[in-house]
Short mmCIF file of C-alpha atoms and ligand atoms in Angstrom, two decimals:
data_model
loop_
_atom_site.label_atom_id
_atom_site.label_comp_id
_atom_site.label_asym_id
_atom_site.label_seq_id
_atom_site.Cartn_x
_atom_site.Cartn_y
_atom_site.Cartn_z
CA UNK V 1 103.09 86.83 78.91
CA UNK V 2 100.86 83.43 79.87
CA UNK V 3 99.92 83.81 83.31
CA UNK V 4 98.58 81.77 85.89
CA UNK V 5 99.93 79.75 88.71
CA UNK V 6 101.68 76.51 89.63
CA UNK V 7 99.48 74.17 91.88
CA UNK V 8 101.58 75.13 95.13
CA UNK V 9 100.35 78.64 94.41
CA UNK V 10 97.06 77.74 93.84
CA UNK V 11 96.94 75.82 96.92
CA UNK V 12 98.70 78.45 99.17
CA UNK V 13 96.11 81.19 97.64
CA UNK V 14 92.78 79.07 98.22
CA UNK V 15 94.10 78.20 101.94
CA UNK V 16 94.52 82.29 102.49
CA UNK V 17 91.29 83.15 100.45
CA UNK V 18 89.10 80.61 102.46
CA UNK V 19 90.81 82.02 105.74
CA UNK V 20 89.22 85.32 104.71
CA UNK V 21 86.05 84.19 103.83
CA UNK V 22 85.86 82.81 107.11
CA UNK V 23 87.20 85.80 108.97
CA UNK V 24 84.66 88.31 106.94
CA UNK V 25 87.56 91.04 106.72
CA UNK V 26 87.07 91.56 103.04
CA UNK V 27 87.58 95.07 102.00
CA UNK V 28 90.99 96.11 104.44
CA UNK V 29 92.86 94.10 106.90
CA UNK V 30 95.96 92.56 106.68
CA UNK V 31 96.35 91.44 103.47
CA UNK V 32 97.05 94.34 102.22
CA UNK V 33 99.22 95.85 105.01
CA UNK V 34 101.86 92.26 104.52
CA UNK V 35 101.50 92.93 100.31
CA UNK V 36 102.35 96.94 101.43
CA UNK V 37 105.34 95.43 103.55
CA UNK V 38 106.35 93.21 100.85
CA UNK V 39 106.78 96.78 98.16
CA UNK V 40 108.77 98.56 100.79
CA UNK V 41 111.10 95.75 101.73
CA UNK V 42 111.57 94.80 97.16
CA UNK V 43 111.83 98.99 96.68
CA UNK V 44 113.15 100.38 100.16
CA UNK V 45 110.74 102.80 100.27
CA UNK V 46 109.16 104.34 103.34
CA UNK V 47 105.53 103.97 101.70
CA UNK V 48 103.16 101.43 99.93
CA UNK V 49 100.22 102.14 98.89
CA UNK V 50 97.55 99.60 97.71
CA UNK V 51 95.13 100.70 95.12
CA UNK V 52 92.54 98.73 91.98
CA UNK V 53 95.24 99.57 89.44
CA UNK V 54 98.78 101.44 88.13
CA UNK V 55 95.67 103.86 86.41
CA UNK V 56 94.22 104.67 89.29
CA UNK V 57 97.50 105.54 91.17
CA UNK V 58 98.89 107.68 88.34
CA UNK V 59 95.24 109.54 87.94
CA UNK V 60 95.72 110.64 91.64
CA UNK V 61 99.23 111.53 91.48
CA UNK V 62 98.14 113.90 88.92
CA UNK V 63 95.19 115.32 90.95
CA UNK V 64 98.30 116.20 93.74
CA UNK V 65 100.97 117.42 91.84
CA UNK V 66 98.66 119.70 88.75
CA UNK V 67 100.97 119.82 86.47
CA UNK V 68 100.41 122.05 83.03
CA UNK V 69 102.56 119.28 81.18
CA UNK V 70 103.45 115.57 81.50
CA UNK V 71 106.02 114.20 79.08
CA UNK V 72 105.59 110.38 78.20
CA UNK V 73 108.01 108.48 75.99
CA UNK V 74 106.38 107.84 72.31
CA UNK V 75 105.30 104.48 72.78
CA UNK V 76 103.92 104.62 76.65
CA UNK V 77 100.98 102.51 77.34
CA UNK V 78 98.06 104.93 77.42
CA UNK V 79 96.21 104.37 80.30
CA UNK V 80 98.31 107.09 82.43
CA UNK V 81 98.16 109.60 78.91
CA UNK V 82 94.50 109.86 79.83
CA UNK V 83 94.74 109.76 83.52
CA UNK V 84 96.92 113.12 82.73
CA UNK V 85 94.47 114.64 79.86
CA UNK V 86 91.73 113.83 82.78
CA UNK V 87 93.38 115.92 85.57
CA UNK V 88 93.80 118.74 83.08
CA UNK V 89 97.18 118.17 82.00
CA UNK V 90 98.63 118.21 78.17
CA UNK V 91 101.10 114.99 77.34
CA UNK V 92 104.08 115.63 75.49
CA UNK V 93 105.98 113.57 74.19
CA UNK V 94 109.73 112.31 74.38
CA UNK V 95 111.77 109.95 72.11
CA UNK V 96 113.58 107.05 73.30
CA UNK V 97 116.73 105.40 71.73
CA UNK V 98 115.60 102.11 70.50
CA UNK V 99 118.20 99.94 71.54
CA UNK V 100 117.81 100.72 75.65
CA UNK V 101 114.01 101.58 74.70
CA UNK V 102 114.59 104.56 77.19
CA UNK V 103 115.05 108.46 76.90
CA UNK V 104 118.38 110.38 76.98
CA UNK V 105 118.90 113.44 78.93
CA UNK V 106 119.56 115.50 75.60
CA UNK V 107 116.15 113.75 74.48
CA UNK V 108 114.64 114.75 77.55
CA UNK V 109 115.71 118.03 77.55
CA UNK V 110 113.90 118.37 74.01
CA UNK V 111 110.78 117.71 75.35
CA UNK V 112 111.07 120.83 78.13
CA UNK V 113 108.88 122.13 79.19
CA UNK V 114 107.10 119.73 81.50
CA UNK V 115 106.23 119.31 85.27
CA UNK V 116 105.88 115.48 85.62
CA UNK V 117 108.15 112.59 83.95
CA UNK V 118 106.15 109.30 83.63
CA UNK V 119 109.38 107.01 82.68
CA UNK V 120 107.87 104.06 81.31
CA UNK V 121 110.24 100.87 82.13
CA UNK V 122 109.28 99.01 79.05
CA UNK V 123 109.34 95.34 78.91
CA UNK V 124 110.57 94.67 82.38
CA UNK V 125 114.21 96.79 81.90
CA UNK V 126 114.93 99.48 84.60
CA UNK V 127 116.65 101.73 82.05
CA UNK V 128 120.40 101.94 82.49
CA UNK V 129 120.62 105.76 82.60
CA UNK V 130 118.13 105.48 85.46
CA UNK V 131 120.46 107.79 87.31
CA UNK V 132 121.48 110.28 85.31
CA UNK V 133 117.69 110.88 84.75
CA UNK V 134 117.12 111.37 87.77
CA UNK V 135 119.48 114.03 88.55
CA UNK V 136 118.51 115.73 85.38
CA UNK V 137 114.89 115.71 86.95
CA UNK V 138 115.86 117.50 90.13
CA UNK V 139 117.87 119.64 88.04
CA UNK V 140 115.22 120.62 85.97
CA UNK V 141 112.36 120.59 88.90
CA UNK V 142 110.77 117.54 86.58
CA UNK V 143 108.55 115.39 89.54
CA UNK V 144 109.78 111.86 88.35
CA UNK V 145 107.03 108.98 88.20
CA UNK V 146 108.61 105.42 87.43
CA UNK V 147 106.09 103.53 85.48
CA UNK V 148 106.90 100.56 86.23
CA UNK V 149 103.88 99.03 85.75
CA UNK V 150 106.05 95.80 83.79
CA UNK V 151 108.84 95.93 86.53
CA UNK V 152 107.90 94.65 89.70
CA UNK V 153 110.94 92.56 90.90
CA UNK V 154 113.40 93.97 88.66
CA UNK V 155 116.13 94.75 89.45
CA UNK V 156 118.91 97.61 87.68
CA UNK V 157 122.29 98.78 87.38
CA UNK V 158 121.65 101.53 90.57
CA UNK V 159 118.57 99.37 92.66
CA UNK V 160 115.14 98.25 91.99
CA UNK V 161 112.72 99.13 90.24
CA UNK V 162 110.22 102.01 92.29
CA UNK V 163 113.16 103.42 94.13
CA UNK V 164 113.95 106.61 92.41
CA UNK V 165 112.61 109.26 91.86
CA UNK V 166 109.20 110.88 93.52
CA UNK V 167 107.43 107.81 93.30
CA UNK V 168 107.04 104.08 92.00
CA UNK V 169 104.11 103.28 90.40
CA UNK V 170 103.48 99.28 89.47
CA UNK V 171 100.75 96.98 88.25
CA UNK V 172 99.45 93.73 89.65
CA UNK V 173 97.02 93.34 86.77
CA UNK V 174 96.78 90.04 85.16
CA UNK V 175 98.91 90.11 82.43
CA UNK V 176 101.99 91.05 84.36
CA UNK V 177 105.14 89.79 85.40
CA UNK V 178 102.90 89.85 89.32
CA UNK V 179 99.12 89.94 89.98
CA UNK V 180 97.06 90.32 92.73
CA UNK V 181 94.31 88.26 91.18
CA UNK V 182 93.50 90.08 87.63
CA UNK V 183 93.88 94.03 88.89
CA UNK V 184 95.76 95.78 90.98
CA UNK V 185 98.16 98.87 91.65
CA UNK V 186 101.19 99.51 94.40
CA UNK V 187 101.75 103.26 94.65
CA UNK V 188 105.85 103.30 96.71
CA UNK V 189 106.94 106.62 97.49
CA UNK V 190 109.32 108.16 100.76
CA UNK V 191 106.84 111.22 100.48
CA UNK V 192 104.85 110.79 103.03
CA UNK V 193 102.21 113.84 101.82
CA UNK V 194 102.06 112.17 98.51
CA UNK V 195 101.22 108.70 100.41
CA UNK V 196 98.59 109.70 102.42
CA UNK V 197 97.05 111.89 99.63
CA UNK V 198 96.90 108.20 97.67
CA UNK V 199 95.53 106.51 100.50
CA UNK V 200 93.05 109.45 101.25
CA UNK V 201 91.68 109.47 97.72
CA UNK V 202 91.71 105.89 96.86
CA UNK V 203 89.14 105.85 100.34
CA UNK V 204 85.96 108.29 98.93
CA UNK V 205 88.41 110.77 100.01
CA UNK V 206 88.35 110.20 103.71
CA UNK V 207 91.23 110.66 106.27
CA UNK V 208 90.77 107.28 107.73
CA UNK V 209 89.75 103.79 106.89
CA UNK V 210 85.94 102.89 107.65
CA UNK V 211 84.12 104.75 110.07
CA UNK V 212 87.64 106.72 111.35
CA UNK V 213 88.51 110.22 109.99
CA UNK V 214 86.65 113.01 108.12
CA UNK V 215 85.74 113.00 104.58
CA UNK V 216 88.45 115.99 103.62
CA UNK V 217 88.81 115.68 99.67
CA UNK V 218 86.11 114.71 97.65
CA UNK V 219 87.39 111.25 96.99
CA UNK V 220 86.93 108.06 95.05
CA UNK V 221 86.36 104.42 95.60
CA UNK V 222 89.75 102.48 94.09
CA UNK V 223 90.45 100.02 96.66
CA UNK V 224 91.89 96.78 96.39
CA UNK V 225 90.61 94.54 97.99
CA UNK V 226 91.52 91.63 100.66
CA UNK V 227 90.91 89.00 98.26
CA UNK V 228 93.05 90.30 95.82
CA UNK V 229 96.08 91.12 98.24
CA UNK V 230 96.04 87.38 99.75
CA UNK V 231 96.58 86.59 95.93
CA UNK V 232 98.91 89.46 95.70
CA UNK V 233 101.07 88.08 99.19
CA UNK V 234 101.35 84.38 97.27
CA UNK V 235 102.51 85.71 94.14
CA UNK V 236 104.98 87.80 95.75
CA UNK V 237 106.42 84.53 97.59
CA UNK V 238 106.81 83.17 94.36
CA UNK V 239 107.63 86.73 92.22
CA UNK V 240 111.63 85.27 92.26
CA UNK V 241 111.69 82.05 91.53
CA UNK V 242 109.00 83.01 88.68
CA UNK V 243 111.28 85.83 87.44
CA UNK V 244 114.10 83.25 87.50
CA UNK V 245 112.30 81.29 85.52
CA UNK V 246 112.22 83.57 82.97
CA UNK V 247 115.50 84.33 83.15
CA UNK V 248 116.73 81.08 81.90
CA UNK V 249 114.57 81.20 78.65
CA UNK V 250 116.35 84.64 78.18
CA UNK V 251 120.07 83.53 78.64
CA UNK V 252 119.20 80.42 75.78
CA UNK V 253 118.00 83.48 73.70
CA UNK V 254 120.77 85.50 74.67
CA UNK V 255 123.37 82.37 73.78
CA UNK V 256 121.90 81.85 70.59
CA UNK V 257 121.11 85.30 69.28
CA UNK V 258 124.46 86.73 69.97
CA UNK V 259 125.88 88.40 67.09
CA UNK V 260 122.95 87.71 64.87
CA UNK V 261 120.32 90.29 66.59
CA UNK V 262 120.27 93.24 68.86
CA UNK V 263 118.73 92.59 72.30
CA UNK V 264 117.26 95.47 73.94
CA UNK V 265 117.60 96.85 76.92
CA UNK V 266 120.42 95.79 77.80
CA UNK V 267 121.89 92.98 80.74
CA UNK V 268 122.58 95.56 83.96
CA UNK V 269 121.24 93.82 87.18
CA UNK V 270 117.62 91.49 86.55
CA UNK V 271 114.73 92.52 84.68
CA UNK V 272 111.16 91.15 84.76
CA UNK V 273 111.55 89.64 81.51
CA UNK V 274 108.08 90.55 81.38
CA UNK V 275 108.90 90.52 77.31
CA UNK V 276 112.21 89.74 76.05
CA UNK V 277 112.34 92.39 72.86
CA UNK V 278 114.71 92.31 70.28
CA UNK V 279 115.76 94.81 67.20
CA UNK V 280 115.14 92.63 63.72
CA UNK V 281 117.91 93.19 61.17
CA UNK V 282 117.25 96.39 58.79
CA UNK V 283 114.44 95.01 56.56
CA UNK V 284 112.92 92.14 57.69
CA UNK V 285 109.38 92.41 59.40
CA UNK V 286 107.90 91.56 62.55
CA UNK V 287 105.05 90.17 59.82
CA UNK V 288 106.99 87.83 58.31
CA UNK V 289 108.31 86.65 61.69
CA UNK V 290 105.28 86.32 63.32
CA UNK V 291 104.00 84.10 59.88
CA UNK V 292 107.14 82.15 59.90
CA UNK V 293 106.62 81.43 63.88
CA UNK V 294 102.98 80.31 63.21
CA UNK V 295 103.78 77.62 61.01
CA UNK V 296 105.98 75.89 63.84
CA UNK V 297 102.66 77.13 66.33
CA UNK V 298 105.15 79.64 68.15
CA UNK V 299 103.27 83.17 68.82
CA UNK V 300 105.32 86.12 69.55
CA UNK V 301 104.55 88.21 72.65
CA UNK V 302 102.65 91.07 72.05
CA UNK V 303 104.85 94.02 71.06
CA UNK V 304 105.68 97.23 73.28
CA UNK V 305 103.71 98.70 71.20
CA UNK V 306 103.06 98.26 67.42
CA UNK V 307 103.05 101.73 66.84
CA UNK V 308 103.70 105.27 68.87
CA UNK V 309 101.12 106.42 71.25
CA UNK V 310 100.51 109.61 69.86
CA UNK V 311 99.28 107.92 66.47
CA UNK V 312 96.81 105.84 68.26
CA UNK V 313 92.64 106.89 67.39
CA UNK V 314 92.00 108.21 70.57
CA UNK V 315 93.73 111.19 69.95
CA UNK V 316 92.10 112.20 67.23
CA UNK V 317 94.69 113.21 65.04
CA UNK V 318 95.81 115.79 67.84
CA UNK V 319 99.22 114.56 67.53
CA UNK V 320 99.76 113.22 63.79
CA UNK V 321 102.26 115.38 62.84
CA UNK V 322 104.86 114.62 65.56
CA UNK V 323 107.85 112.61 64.38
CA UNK V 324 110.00 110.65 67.01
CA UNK V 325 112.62 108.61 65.17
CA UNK V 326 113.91 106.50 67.74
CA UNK V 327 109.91 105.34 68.80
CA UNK V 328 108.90 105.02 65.12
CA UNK V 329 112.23 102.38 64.96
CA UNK V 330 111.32 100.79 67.84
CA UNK V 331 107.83 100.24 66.93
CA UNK V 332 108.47 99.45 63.75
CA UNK V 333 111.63 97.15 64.08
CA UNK V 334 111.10 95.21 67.83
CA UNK V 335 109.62 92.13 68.15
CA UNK V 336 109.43 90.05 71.44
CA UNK V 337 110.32 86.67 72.04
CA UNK V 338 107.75 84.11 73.70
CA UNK V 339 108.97 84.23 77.65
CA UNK V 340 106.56 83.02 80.25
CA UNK V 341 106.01 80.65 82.60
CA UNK V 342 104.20 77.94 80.83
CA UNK V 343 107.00 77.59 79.07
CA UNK V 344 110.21 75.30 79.17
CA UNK V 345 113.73 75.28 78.32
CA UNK V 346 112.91 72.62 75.25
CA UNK V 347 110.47 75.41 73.89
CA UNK V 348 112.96 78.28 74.39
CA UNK V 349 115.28 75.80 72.20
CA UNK V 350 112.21 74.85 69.42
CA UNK V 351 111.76 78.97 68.98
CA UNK V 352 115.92 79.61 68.73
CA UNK V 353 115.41 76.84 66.13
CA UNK V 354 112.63 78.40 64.47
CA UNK V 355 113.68 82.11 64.28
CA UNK V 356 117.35 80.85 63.38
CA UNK V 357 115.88 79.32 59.99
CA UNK V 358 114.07 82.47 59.17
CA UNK V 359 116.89 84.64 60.09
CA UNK V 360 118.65 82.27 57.65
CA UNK V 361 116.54 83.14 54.80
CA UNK V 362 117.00 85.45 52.06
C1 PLP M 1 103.51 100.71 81.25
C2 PLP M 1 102.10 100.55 81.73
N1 PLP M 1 101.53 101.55 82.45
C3 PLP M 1 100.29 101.44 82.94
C4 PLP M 1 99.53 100.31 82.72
C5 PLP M 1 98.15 100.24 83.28
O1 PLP M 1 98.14 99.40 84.40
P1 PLP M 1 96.75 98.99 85.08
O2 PLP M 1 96.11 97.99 84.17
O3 PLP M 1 97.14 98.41 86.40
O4 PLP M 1 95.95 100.23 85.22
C6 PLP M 1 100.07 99.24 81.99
C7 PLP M 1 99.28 98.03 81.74
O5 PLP M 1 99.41 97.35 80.74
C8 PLP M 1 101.39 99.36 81.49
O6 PLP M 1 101.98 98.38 80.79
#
């Protein structure tokens, strides 16, 4: 992902931002209640939330619900793993098939048992078995958090992205397909309970904003602020025609790499594109792609991830000895594609040319 913003951007942000600076209304106004307006009307949910981060959000929908378990798929950014392990909770861990990069319900139902589902909509896909999995959750009394901290825009098969399931959770940080200025989170939910919980907690734990309400729950301080919402409302604006954008260097990937690699994720409704990942063919590395690239000055995107979550140091070995096959593949076998904005549709054609020769080698 390159990030940053055209000059009409730019100039619509600075004209809002010095409008604020003027007004004085820096830490809640209407910024964020038109960037809460804009969630509802892309996820047609009742509630929006504004909060610093996807972290934050997660953390506190943890400190609501207490669950003794929350299952993550194997290669979960993980932020939200120790927002859990914070709030008291144990992760386990769920395998994904690593051609949708999402779980199945039999997968699912391996993991059991667990209280929360953090469903981690890697790369900018809404999985395609959103549904079922959400049935199988209210089946199975599984709370059901979309992660979609890599979604915001997309669009699946069954609706967009944040609209199932107990709640949405995105990101607005910079690195994402939409930021409100370098951090920021959007909590969308239709439980009203679990909104004003968010909002209540995110405020040093008070009932209302500034001097209004009591101080009921002992509370932090994870605001956004106005600042970052008036960049959050112009990036929104834009969030389609950006997405779009994106979309085109996809479909010349998609025309070119038919047949010859297998694109995850597959093409139901519009995703982010936030990374446009691919399955190399059975023995060649993401290594020797990346080197290859590098010689024509193309850089890959960063992977989703290089390897499973519960291998990572942080752990401490708590989890070596799990196996998941279908994360291990992933990790092991995706690479992503450059897609971003700074980008055009001559580039997207100079990296088909470039990946073509080295699929072309021996
Ligand atoms: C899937 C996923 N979840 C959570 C996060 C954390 O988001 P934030 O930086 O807003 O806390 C990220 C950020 O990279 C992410 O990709």
């Amino acid at each position: 992902m390159d990030v940053g913003f055209s000059r009409q951007e730019q100039e619509e942000m600075l004209s809002l931002v010095a409008s604020l600076l003027e007004s004085g209304y820096l830490m809640w106004g209407d910024m964020q209640d038109q960037l809460s307006a804009g969630f509802r009307e892309l996820t047609g949910r009742e509630h929006a939330v504004t909060l610093n981060s996807n972290t934050s959000i997660q953390e506190i929908v943890f400190a609501h619900l207490q669950p003794e378990r929350v299952a993550f798929i194997g290669n979960q950014f993980p932020s939200p793993i120790f927002a859990a392990m914070r709030q008291g909770a144990k992760p386990t861990w769920v395998d994904i098939d690593p051609l949708t990069m999402a779980p199945s319900v039999e997968q699912l139902a391996a993991a059991l048992p667990f209280q929360v589902l953090v469903l981690q909509e890697t790369a900018g896909f809404v999985p395609r078995n959103i549904k079922e999995i959400a049935q199988w959750c209210r089946d199975a009394g599984v709370f059901l958090l979309e992660d979609a901290a890599q979604c915001v825009g997309a669009v699946g098969g069954d609706g967009p992205a944040g609209s199932v399931g107990g709640c949405g959770v995105f990101s607005l940080s910079g690195t994402k397909p939409m930021t409100s200025g370098g951090q920021g989170g959007m909590l969308v939910t239709d439980d009203a309970e679990l909104a004003q919980f968010v909002f209540e907690m995110k405020n040093y734990g008070r009932t209302g904003m500034f001097q209004a309400g009591v101080f009921a729950r002992r509370g932090w301080n994870v605001h956004m602020t106005e600042l970052q919402a008036a960049i959050g409302v112009v990036a929104l604006r834009h969030l389609a025609e950006r997405t779009a954008e994106r979309a085109t260097f996809a479909a010349v990937y998609d025309d070119a790499f038919a047949g010859r690699l297998q694109m995850c994720g597959g093409r139901a409704g519009s995703p982010t594109w936030y990374k446009y990942p691919v399955l190399l063919p059975g023995g060649r590395t993401r290594a020797s792609l990346r080197e290859a690239l590098a010689a024509e000055q193309i850089e890959l995107s960063s992977s989703v991830y290089d390897e499973p979550s519960y291998m990572l140091p942080c752990f401490d070995g708590a989890f070596s000895d799990l196996v998941l096959p279908g994360v291990e593949e992933f990790c092991e076998r995706h690479a992503c594609l450059p897609c971003h904005h700074k980008m055009n549709v001559d580039d997207a054609n100079r990296v088909v040319g470039a990946v073509g020769s080295w699929l072309g080698q021996p």
